[in-house]
Amino acid sequence: DIVMTQSPDSLAVSLGERATINCKSGQSVLYSSTNKNYIAWYQQKPGQPPKLLISWASTRESGVPERFSGSGSGTDFTLTISSLQAEDVAVYYCQQYYSNSLTFGGGTKVEIK
Amino acid sequence: EAQLVESGGGLVQPGGSLRVSCAATGFSFSGYAMSWVRQAPGKGLEWVSGISGTGGRTYYADSVRGRFTISRDNSKNTLDLQMSSLRGDDTAIYFCAKDQYSGGLRYFDLWGRGTLVIVSS
């Protein structure tokens, strides 16, 4: 299985400041034939199911605020919240779909400083 | 509005069996692969099993292969997970999740609210 490692485990950011979450895959998830990175990002608020934010490493889902962006390629990926809002307090997960044995990162908890 | 609603969770003894189900509404169910994803109390997400849109291909995590069976009924728009030889570490909320794709597994653009399975004596 492809191991997904997220860092940090948690971070506290002031309102309006930038939050950066890292995700590293145990092998490249860049599919050469499509030139796409098979990475998704989810947001999970307490008591709720996860919500899809980003697919293909950097494609924002419809309705997701522009302050959320994804970047990276190969084995190293980043989710950035450019200006943290109170409603962004949540746990964020990366997921690889390069392999049909899907795997998630351990999650990063984002809180307000 | 597209929706997934899980049912069938509960308390089961170690070594026992349980079947959880997911009812899908508001989208063309047979056109998408589906998966089960679980979350142990206070822990992260773990993909458990997936099935293609036609039901012809199934996929399992190593932790459940040989104990769990995924199936779907496209005439009833339902997804099932039959769980047997249950262990304490199977205790979790089980989420039903709709894939973005039909032929295999990718990422999930719709989730249910989950059903809680507790394995304990």
XYZ file of C-alpha atoms in Angstrom:
234
model
C 0.000 0.000 0.000
C 1.045 3.588 -0.596
C 1.686 5.242 2.752
C 0.507 8.834 3.063
C 2.238 10.945 5.708
C 0.800 14.294 6.738
C 2.498 17.041 8.697
C 2.046 18.648 11.066
C -0.418 16.636 13.152
C -1.975 19.912 14.254
C -1.473 23.619 13.818
C -2.905 26.786 15.280
C -3.179 29.808 13.025
C -4.506 33.304 13.668
C -7.623 34.406 11.829
C -6.691 35.815 8.441
C -3.293 34.138 8.401
C -2.059 31.341 6.128
C -2.306 27.666 7.046
C -0.125 25.139 5.238
C -0.604 21.368 5.443
C 1.851 18.919 3.936
C 1.247 15.425 2.561
C 3.964 13.050 1.391
C 3.293 9.806 -0.465
C 5.503 6.734 -0.154
C 5.831 6.566 -3.932
C 5.059 8.883 -6.797
C 1.348 9.295 -7.490
C 1.973 11.085 -10.787
C 0.528 8.933 -13.556
C 2.817 9.427 -16.571
C 0.171 8.633 -19.198
C -2.192 11.341 -17.930
C 0.366 13.678 -16.316
C -1.986 13.940 -13.371
C -1.314 13.553 -9.669
C -3.825 11.202 -8.069
C -4.339 13.132 -4.842
C -7.489 14.453 -3.160
C -7.976 16.618 -0.090
C -10.908 16.497 2.344
C -12.151 18.631 5.215
C -13.897 17.013 8.186
C -15.629 19.092 10.829
C -16.616 17.567 14.184
C -19.602 15.252 13.943
C -19.742 15.487 10.146
C -18.609 13.285 7.277
C -15.632 14.408 5.213
C -16.155 16.942 2.448
C -14.176 16.867 -0.783
C -12.161 20.058 -1.309
C -9.638 19.307 -4.040
C -9.003 16.545 -6.562
C -6.109 15.875 -8.945
C -3.866 17.643 -6.408
C -4.978 21.144 -7.404
C -8.521 21.170 -8.844
C -10.860 22.909 -6.445
C -14.376 21.426 -6.231
C -17.349 23.569 -7.134
C -18.413 25.741 -4.201
C -15.131 25.467 -2.331
C -13.827 28.932 -1.390
C -10.864 30.246 -3.371
C -8.786 30.535 -0.203
C -8.281 26.752 -0.426
C -5.601 25.673 -2.886
C -3.634 22.523 -3.569
C -0.199 22.140 -5.071
C 2.628 19.690 -5.524
C 3.630 16.815 -7.734
C 5.161 13.362 -7.529
C 5.409 12.609 -3.826
C 5.046 15.983 -2.105
C 1.802 17.905 -1.845
C 0.441 20.914 0.012
C -2.977 22.212 0.976
C -2.964 25.935 1.670
C -5.647 28.017 3.301
C -4.606 31.532 2.326
C -6.591 33.435 4.943
C -7.952 31.280 7.753
C -11.588 31.797 8.679
C -13.354 30.568 11.814
C -15.361 28.073 9.776
C -12.174 26.414 8.542
C -11.524 24.792 11.936
C -11.484 21.117 11.026
C -9.309 18.092 10.366
C -7.887 17.871 6.856
C -6.961 14.626 5.101
C -5.097 13.825 1.920
C -5.905 10.646 -0.029
C -4.161 8.895 -2.894
C -6.051 7.136 -5.665
C -3.055 6.130 -7.779
C -3.556 2.607 -6.448
C -6.912 0.866 -6.120
C -5.923 0.188 -2.524
C -6.862 3.696 -1.450
C -5.048 5.261 1.472
C -5.486 8.405 3.541
C -3.041 10.502 5.441
C -3.343 10.589 9.209
C -5.001 13.993 9.252
C -4.038 17.510 10.304
C -6.120 19.372 12.858
C -6.394 23.110 12.197
C -7.345 25.399 15.065
C -7.527 29.123 15.709
C -4.615 30.676 17.609
C -30.459 16.336 -4.061
C -28.010 13.456 -3.993
C -27.930 11.628 -0.679
C -26.500 8.534 0.982
C -28.050 7.068 4.125
C -26.390 4.244 6.030
C -28.125 1.787 8.330
C -27.535 -1.473 10.159
C -24.876 -0.505 12.669
C -24.962 -1.675 16.256
C -23.300 -3.697 18.978
C -21.914 -7.108 18.034
C -19.758 -9.591 19.917
C -16.223 -10.405 18.823
C -16.311 -13.123 16.205
C -19.824 -12.153 15.188
C -21.299 -10.872 11.947
C -23.139 -7.743 10.903
C -24.456 -6.280 7.654
C -24.499 -2.537 7.064
C -26.345 -0.958 4.169
C -26.424 2.312 2.285
C -29.411 3.710 0.382
C -28.614 6.107 -2.439
C -30.956 8.715 -3.868
C -30.729 11.643 -6.259
C -28.114 10.379 -8.730
C -27.601 7.608 -11.234
C -26.363 4.985 -8.798
C -25.142 2.429 -11.328
C -22.971 5.044 -12.979
C -20.520 5.305 -10.113
C -18.243 3.138 -8.055
C -18.959 3.096 -4.336
C -16.859 2.495 -1.251
C -17.002 2.012 2.478
C -14.671 4.130 4.590
C -14.429 3.771 8.352
C -13.278 5.934 11.206
C -12.431 4.490 14.603
C -13.372 6.724 17.549
C -11.069 9.745 17.635
C -8.978 8.398 14.744
C -8.445 9.071 11.066
C -10.098 7.745 7.923
C -9.479 4.213 6.640
C -10.755 2.982 3.280
C -12.296 -0.475 3.732
C -13.729 -1.690 0.439
C -14.932 -0.523 -2.954
C -17.014 -1.787 -5.863
C -17.279 -0.682 -9.486
C -20.473 0.767 -10.912
C -21.548 -2.508 -12.493
C -20.509 -4.523 -9.454
C -18.120 -6.545 -11.561
C -14.991 -5.489 -9.688
C -14.495 -5.408 -5.936
C -11.593 -4.155 -3.872
C -10.622 -4.664 -0.235
C -8.149 -3.316 2.278
C -5.772 -5.966 3.579
C -7.211 -5.487 7.079
C -10.644 -6.814 6.011
C -9.966 -9.055 3.009
C -11.487 -12.487 3.573
C -13.755 -11.219 6.373
C -15.828 -8.504 4.667
C -17.851 -8.700 1.441
C -19.076 -5.676 -0.482
C -22.050 -5.866 -2.843
C -24.521 -3.602 -4.577
C -28.015 -3.860 -6.023
C -28.344 -1.347 -8.832
C -32.063 -2.089 -9.186
C -32.613 -0.944 -5.598
C -29.836 1.682 -5.429
C -28.311 0.040 -2.391
C -24.790 -0.796 -1.251
C -24.057 -3.418 1.395
C -21.114 -4.508 3.482
C -21.318 -7.952 5.043
C -18.881 -8.157 7.927
C -17.882 -11.397 9.644
C -15.270 -12.557 12.156
C -15.511 -9.093 13.659
C -12.774 -7.884 15.984
C -12.444 -5.014 18.439
C -10.399 -2.993 15.972
C -13.336 -3.065 13.543
C -15.174 -0.714 15.915
C -15.793 2.463 13.927
C -18.230 4.702 12.137
C -18.737 3.189 8.692
C -19.287 5.774 5.956
C -20.753 5.024 2.555
C -19.035 7.119 -0.123
C -19.785 7.778 -3.791
C -16.842 7.748 -6.161
C -16.342 10.286 -8.885
C -15.679 7.449 -11.344
C -17.424 4.291 -12.528
C -14.773 1.813 -13.567
C -12.468 1.841 -10.578
C -11.711 3.763 -7.435
C -10.729 7.397 -7.272
C -12.014 9.989 -4.840
C -15.293 10.593 -3.072
C -17.592 13.488 -3.868
C -20.540 12.435 -1.702
C -20.575 10.870 1.765
C -23.261 9.570 4.072
C -23.360 10.470 7.745
C -22.220 7.026 8.771
C -23.407 4.140 10.947
C -21.623 3.136 14.144
C -20.433 -0.443 14.589
C -19.216 -1.464 18.035
C -17.520 -4.822 18.491
C -17.483 -5.701 22.175
C -18.479 -8.451 24.578
